Short mmCIF file of C-alpha atoms and ligand atoms in Angstrom, two decimals:
data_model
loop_
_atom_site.label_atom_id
_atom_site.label_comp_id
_atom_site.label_asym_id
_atom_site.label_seq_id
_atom_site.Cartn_x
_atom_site.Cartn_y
_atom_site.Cartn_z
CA UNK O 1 0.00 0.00 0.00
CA UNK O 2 1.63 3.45 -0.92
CA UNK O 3 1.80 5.73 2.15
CA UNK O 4 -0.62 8.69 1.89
CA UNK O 5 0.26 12.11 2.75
CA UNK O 6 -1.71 14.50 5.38
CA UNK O 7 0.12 17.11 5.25
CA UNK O 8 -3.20 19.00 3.67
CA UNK O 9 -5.30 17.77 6.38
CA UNK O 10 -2.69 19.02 8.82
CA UNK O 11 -2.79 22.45 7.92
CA UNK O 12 -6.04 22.91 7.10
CA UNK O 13 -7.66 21.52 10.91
CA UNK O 14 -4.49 24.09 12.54
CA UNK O 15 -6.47 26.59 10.76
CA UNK O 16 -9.79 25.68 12.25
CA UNK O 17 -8.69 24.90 15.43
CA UNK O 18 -6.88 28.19 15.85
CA UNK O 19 -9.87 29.77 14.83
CA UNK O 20 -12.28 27.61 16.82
CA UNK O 21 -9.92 28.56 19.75
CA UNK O 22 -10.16 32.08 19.77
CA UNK O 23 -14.52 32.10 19.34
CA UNK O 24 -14.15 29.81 22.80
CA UNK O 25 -11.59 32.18 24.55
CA UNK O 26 -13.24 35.05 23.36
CA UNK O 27 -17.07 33.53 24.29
CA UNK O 28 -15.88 32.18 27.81
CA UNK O 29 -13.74 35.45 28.57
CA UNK O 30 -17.37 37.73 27.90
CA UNK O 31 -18.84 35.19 30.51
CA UNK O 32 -19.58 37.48 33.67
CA UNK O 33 -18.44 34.60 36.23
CA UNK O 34 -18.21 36.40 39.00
CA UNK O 35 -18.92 40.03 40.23
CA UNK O 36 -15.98 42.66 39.76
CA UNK O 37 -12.97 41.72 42.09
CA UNK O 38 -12.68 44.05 45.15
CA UNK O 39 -10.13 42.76 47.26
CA UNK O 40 -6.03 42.85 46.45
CA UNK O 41 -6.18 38.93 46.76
CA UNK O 42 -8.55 38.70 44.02
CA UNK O 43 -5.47 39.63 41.07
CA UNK O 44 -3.87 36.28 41.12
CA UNK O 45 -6.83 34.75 41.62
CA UNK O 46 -8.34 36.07 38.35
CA UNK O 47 -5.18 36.07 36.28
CA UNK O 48 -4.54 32.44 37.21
CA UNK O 49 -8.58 31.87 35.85
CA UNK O 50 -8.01 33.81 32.72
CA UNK O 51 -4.84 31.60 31.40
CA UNK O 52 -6.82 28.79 32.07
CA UNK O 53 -9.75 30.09 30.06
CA UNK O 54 -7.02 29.79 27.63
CA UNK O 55 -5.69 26.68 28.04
CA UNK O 56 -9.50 25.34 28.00
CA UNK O 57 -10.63 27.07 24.73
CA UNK O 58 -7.37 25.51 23.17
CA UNK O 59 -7.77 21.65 24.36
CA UNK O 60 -11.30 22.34 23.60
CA UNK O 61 -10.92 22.87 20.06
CA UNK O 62 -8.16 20.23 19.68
CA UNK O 63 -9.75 17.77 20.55
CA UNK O 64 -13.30 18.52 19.15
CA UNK O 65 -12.09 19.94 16.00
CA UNK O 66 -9.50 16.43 15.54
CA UNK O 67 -12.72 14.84 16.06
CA UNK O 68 -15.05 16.25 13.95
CA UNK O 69 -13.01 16.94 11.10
CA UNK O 70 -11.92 13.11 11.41
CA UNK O 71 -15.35 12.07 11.24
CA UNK O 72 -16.07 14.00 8.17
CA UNK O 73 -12.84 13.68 6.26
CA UNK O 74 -11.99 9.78 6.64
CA UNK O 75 -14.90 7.96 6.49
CA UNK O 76 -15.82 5.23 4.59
CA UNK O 77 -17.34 6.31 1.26
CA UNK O 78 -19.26 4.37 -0.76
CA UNK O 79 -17.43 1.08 -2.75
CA UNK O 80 -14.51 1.70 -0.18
CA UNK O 81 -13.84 -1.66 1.26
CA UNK O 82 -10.11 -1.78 1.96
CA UNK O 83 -8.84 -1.45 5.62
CA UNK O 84 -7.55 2.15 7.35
CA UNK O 85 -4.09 2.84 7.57
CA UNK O 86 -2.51 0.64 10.31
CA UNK O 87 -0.08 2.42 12.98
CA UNK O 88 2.24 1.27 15.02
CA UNK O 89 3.06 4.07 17.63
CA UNK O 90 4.41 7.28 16.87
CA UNK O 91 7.56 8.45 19.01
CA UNK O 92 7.33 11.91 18.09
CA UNK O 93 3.95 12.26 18.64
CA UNK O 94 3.96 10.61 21.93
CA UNK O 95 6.35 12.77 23.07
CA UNK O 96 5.38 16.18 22.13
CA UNK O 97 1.52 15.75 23.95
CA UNK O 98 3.47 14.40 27.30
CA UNK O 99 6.07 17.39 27.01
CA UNK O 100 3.41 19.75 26.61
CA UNK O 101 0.55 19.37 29.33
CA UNK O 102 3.84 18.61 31.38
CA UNK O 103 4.97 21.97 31.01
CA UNK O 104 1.60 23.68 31.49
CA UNK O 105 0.73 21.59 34.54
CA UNK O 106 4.23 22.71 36.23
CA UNK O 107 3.54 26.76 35.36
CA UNK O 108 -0.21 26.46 36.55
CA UNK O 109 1.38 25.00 39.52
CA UNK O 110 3.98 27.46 40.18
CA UNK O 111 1.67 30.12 39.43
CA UNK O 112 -1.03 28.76 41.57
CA UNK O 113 1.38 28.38 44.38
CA UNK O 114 2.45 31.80 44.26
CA UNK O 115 -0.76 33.08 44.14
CA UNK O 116 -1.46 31.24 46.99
CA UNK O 117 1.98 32.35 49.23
CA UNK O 118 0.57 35.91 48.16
CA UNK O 119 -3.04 35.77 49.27
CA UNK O 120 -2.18 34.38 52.71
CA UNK O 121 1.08 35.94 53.50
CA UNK O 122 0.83 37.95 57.07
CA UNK O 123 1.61 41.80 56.81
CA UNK O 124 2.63 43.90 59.84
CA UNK O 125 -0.30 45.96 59.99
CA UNK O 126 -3.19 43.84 60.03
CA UNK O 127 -6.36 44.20 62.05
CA UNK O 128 -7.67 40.95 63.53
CA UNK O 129 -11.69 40.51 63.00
CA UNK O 130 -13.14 37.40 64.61
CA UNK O 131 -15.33 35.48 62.63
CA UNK O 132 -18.08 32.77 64.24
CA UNK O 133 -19.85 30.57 62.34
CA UNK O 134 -23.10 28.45 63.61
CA UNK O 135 -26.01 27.11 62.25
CA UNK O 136 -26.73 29.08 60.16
CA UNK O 137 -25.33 32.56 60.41
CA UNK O 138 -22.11 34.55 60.86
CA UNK O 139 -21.28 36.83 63.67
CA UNK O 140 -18.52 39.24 63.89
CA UNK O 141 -16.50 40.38 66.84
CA UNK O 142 -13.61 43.38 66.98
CA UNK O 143 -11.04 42.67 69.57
CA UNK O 144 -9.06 45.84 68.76
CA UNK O 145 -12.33 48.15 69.28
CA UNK O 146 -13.82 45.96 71.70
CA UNK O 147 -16.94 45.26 69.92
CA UNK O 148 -17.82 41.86 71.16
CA UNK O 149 -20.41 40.63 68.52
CA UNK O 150 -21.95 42.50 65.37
CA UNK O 151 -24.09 40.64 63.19
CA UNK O 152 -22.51 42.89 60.12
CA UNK O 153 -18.90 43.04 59.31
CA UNK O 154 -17.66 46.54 58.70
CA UNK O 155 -14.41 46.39 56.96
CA UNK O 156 -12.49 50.01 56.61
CA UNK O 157 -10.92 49.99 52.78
CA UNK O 158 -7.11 49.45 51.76
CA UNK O 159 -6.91 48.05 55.13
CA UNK O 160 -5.42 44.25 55.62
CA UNK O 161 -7.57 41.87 57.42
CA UNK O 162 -6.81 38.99 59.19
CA UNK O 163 -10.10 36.52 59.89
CA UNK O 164 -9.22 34.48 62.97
CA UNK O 165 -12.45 31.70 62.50
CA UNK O 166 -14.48 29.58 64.50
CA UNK O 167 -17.37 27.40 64.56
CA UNK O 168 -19.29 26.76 67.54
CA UNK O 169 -20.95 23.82 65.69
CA UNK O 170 -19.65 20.16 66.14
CA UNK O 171 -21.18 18.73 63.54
CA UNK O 172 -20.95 20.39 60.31
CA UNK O 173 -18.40 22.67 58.08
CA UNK O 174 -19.11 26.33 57.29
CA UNK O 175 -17.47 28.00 54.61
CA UNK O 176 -16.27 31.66 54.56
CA UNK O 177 -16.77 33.01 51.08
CA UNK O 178 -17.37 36.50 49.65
CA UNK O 179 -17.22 36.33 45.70
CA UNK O 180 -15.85 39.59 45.32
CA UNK O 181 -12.71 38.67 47.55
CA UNK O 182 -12.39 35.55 45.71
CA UNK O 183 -10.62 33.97 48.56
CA UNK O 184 -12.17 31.06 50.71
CA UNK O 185 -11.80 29.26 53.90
CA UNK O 186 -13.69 26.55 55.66
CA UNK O 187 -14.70 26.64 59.31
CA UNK O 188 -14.15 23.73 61.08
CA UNK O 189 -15.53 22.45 64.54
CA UNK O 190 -12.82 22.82 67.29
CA UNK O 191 -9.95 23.71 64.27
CA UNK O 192 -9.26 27.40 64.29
CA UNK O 193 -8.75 28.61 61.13
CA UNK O 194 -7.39 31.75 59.54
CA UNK O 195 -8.00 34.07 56.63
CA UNK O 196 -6.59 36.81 55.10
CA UNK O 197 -8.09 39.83 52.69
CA UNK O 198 -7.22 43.14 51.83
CA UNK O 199 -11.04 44.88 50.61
CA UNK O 200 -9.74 47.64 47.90
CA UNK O 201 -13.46 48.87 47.08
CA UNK O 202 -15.87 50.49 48.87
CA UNK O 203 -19.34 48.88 48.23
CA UNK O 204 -21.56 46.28 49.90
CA UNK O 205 -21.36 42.53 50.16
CA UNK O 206 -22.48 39.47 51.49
CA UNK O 207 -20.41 36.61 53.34
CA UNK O 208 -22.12 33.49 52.06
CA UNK O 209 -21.22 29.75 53.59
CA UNK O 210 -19.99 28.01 50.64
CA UNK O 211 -20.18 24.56 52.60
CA UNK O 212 -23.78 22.46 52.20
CA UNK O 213 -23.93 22.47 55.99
CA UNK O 214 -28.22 21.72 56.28
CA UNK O 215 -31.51 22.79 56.11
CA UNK O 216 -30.51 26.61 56.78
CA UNK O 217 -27.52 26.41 54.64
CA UNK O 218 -29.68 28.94 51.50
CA UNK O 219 -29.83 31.32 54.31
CA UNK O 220 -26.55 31.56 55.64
CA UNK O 221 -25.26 35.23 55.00
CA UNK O 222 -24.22 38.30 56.54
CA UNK O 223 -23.53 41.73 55.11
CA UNK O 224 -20.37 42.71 54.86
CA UNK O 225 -19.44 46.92 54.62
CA UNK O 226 -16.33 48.21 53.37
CA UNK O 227 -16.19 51.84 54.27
CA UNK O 228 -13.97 54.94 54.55
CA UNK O 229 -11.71 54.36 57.24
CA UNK O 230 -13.38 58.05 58.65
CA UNK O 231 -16.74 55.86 58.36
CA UNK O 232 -14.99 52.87 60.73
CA UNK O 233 -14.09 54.76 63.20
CA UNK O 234 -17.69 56.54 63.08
CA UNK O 235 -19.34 53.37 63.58
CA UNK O 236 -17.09 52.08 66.42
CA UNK O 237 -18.30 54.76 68.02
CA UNK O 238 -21.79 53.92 67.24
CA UNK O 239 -21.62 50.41 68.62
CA UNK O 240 -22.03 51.30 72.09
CA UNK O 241 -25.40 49.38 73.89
CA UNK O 242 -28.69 50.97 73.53
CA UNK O 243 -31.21 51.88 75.27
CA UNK O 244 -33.70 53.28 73.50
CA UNK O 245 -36.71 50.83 72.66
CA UNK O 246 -37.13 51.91 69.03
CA UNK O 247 -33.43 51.66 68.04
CA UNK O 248 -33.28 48.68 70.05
CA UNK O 249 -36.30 47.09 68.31
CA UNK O 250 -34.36 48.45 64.80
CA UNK O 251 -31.14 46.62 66.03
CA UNK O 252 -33.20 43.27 66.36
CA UNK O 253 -34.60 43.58 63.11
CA UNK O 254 -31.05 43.42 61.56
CA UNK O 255 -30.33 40.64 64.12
CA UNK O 256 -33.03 38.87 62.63
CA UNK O 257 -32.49 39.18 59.28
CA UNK O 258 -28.52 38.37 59.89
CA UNK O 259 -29.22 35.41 62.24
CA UNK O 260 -31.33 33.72 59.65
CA UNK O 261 -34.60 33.71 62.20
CA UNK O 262 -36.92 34.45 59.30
CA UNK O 263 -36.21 31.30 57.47
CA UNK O 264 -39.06 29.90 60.77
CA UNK O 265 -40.76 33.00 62.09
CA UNK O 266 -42.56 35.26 59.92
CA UNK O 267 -44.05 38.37 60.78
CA UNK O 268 -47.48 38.93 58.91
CA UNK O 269 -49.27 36.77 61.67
CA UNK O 270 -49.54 33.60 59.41
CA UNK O 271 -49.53 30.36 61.79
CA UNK O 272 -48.30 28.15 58.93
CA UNK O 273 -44.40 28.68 59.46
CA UNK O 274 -41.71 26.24 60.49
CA UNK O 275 -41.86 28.35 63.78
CA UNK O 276 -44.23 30.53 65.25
CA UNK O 277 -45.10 33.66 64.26
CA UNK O 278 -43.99 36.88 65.73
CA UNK O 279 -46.45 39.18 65.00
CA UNK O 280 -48.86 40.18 68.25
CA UNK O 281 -46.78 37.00 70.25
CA UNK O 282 -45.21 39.61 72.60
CA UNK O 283 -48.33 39.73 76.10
CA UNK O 284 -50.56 37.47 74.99
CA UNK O 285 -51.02 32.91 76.10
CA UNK O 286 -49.08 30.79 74.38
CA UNK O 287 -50.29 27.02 74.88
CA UNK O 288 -47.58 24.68 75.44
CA UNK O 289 -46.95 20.96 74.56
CA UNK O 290 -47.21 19.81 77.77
CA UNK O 291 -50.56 21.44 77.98
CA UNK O 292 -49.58 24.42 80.07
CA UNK O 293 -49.70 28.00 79.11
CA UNK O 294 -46.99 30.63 79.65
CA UNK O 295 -47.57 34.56 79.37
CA UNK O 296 -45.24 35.75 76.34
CA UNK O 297 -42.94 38.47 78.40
CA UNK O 298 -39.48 39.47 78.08
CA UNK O 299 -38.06 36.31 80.05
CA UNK O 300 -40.35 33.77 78.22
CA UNK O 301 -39.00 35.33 74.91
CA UNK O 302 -35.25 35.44 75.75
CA UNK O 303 -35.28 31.88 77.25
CA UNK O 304 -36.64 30.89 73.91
CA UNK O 305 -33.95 32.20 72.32
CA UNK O 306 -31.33 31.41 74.25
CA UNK O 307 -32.50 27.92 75.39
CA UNK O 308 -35.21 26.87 72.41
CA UNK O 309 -35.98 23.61 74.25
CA UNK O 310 -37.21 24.83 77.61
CA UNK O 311 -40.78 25.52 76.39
CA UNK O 312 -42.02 23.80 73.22
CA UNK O 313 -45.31 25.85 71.90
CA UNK O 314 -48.27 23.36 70.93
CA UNK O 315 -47.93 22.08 67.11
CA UNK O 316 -44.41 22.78 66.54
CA UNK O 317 -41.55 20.54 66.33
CA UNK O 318 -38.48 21.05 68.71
CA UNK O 319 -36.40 21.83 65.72
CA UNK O 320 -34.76 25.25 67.12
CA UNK O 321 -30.87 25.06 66.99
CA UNK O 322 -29.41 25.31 70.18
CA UNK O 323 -26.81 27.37 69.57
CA UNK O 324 -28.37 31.37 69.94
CA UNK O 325 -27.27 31.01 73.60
CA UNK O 326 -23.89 30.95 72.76
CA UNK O 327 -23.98 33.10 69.62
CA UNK O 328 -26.20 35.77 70.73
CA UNK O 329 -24.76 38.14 73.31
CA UNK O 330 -27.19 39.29 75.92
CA UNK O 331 -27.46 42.33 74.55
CA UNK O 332 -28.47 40.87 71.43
CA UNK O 333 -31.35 39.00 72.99
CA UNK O 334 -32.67 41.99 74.79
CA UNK O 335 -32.60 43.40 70.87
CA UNK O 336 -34.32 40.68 69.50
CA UNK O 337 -36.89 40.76 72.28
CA UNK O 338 -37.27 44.01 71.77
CA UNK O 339 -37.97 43.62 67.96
CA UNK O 340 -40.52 41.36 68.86
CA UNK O 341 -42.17 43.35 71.19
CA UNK O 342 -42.53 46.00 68.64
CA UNK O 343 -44.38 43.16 66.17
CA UNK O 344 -47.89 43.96 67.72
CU1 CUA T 1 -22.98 26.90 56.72
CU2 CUA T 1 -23.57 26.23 54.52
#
């Protein structure tokens, strides 16, 4: 049999598959995949993803442009009956697609790795934020300012952060992530863990857990504020206790959208929740399981927070987490009851 040449077929799929390259780059590079990067630990991070959005647009069209144009361009026509070409390994070949993916592998990996050594690499000057996970919120706590628990995390710009994280779950894995910081760190039951970020934009933004960690995992947020460091120190010095039963009762609504309680307890009065409702609870009989009734005052309220399994109400399921009690501060509680006092 005479050998046939492909040297035709050779230059003509390099054509297509340079082409067919550059539509996929081009296509997956207008992809919005996250929201614009506002943290100086988010470079690497998205420089790293765009060469790979390059290195998957090429293998993408190598391999489905070999295959296609394979498919098309050798097959059997009609009153073909002879046998294909028979090869027996090709040195050259073999070499060239281990050398290559060789290569790439070892400068995504010394890329990645110094992206990483960047991203978590201590600086003198950072300000520690404590960071508390439970099921299913985040809480906040400023040992530097001595704020003890804020259910948002105010952030002042240009400033670098170090998260010192804990969990006071012992069951599951939380997950710190904030797309726009593009760093990530799990939070792990009795392993304190650490993370570092560096917020270079002034905007709002939301902590999500990026760990499937139950039923209330959807609602697991917290807002996050990076502000002026003028603005910081302003609301430092707004974070002293209150007194005052409306901003009180405005400070438990925040709680209670933070701390994931509406996911359970409405407030339009509706007896259908997972919980019950809050509207017109504070004063009035609530019936019991046990067949007792219990007047709905301050101390009935904060015991429910604090210790959910003390008095079940008739018709609902013990279900409550536990762990408000340790979560909430006092002065959170008399917030929340506040709120709920306010619900009438
Ligand atoms: Cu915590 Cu998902």
């Amino acid at each position: 049999m005479q050998k046939r040449s492909y040297g035709k077929h050779f230059v003509i799929v390099a054509v297509i598959v340079l082409v067919t390259a550059i539509i996929t780059v081009v296509g997956l590079s207008r992809v919005r995949w996250m929201a614009a990067p506002a943290s100086a630990q988010a470079r690497s991070v998205d420089s790293l993803l765009g060469i790979e959005l390059v290195a998957i647009g090429f293998l993408f069209a190598l391999v489905m442009v070999f295959m296609l144009y394979s498919l098309v361009a050798f097959r059997q026509r009609k009153g073909e009956e002879e046998d294909g070409d028979h090869f027996e390994g090709n040195t050259k070949l073999e070499i060239t697609w281990t050398v290559i993916p060789l290569i790439t592998v070892l400068v995504l990996a010394v890329l990645g790795a110094r992206g990483l050594t960047e991203a978590t690499a201590a600086r003198a000057d950072e300000m520690t934020v404590e960071v508390t996970a439970f099921s299913w919120g985040f809480k906040f706590a400023y040992p530097e300012q001595g704020i003890e628990a804020s259910p948002i995390m105010y952030l002042p710009v240009d400033q670098h952060i170090l998260l010192d994280m804990n969990s006071v779950d012992t069951d599951v894995i939380h997950d710190f992530w904030v797309p726009e910081f593009r760093v990530k760190q799990d939070l792990v039951p009795g392993v304190p863990t650490k993370l570092r970020i560096t917020p270079n934009k002034i905007g709002k933004y939301t902590v999500l857990c990026d760990e499937l960690c139950g039923t209330g995992h959807t609602n697991m947020q917290a807002p996050i504020e990076v502000v002026s460091a003028s603005d910081f120190d302003a609301w430092v010095a707004a974070q002293q206790p209150s007194t005052d039963p409306a901003e009180m009762a405005s400070l438990g609504a925040e709680l209670a959208a933070s701390q994931g309680c509406a996911a359970c307890h409405n407030i339009t009065g509706d007896p259908g929740g997972i919980g019950p409702t809050w509207k017109g609870l504070f004063g009035h009989e609530v019936e019991l399981s046990d067949g007792s009734t219990v007047t709905a005052d301050d101390a009935y309220i904060a015991e429910s927070i604090a210790n959910p399994t003390a008095k079940i109400v008739a018709g609902y399921q013990p279900i409550m987490p536990a762990s408000y009690g340790q979560v909430l501060t006092e002065q959170q509680i008399s917030y929340l009851v506040a709120y709920i006092k306010s619900l009438q």
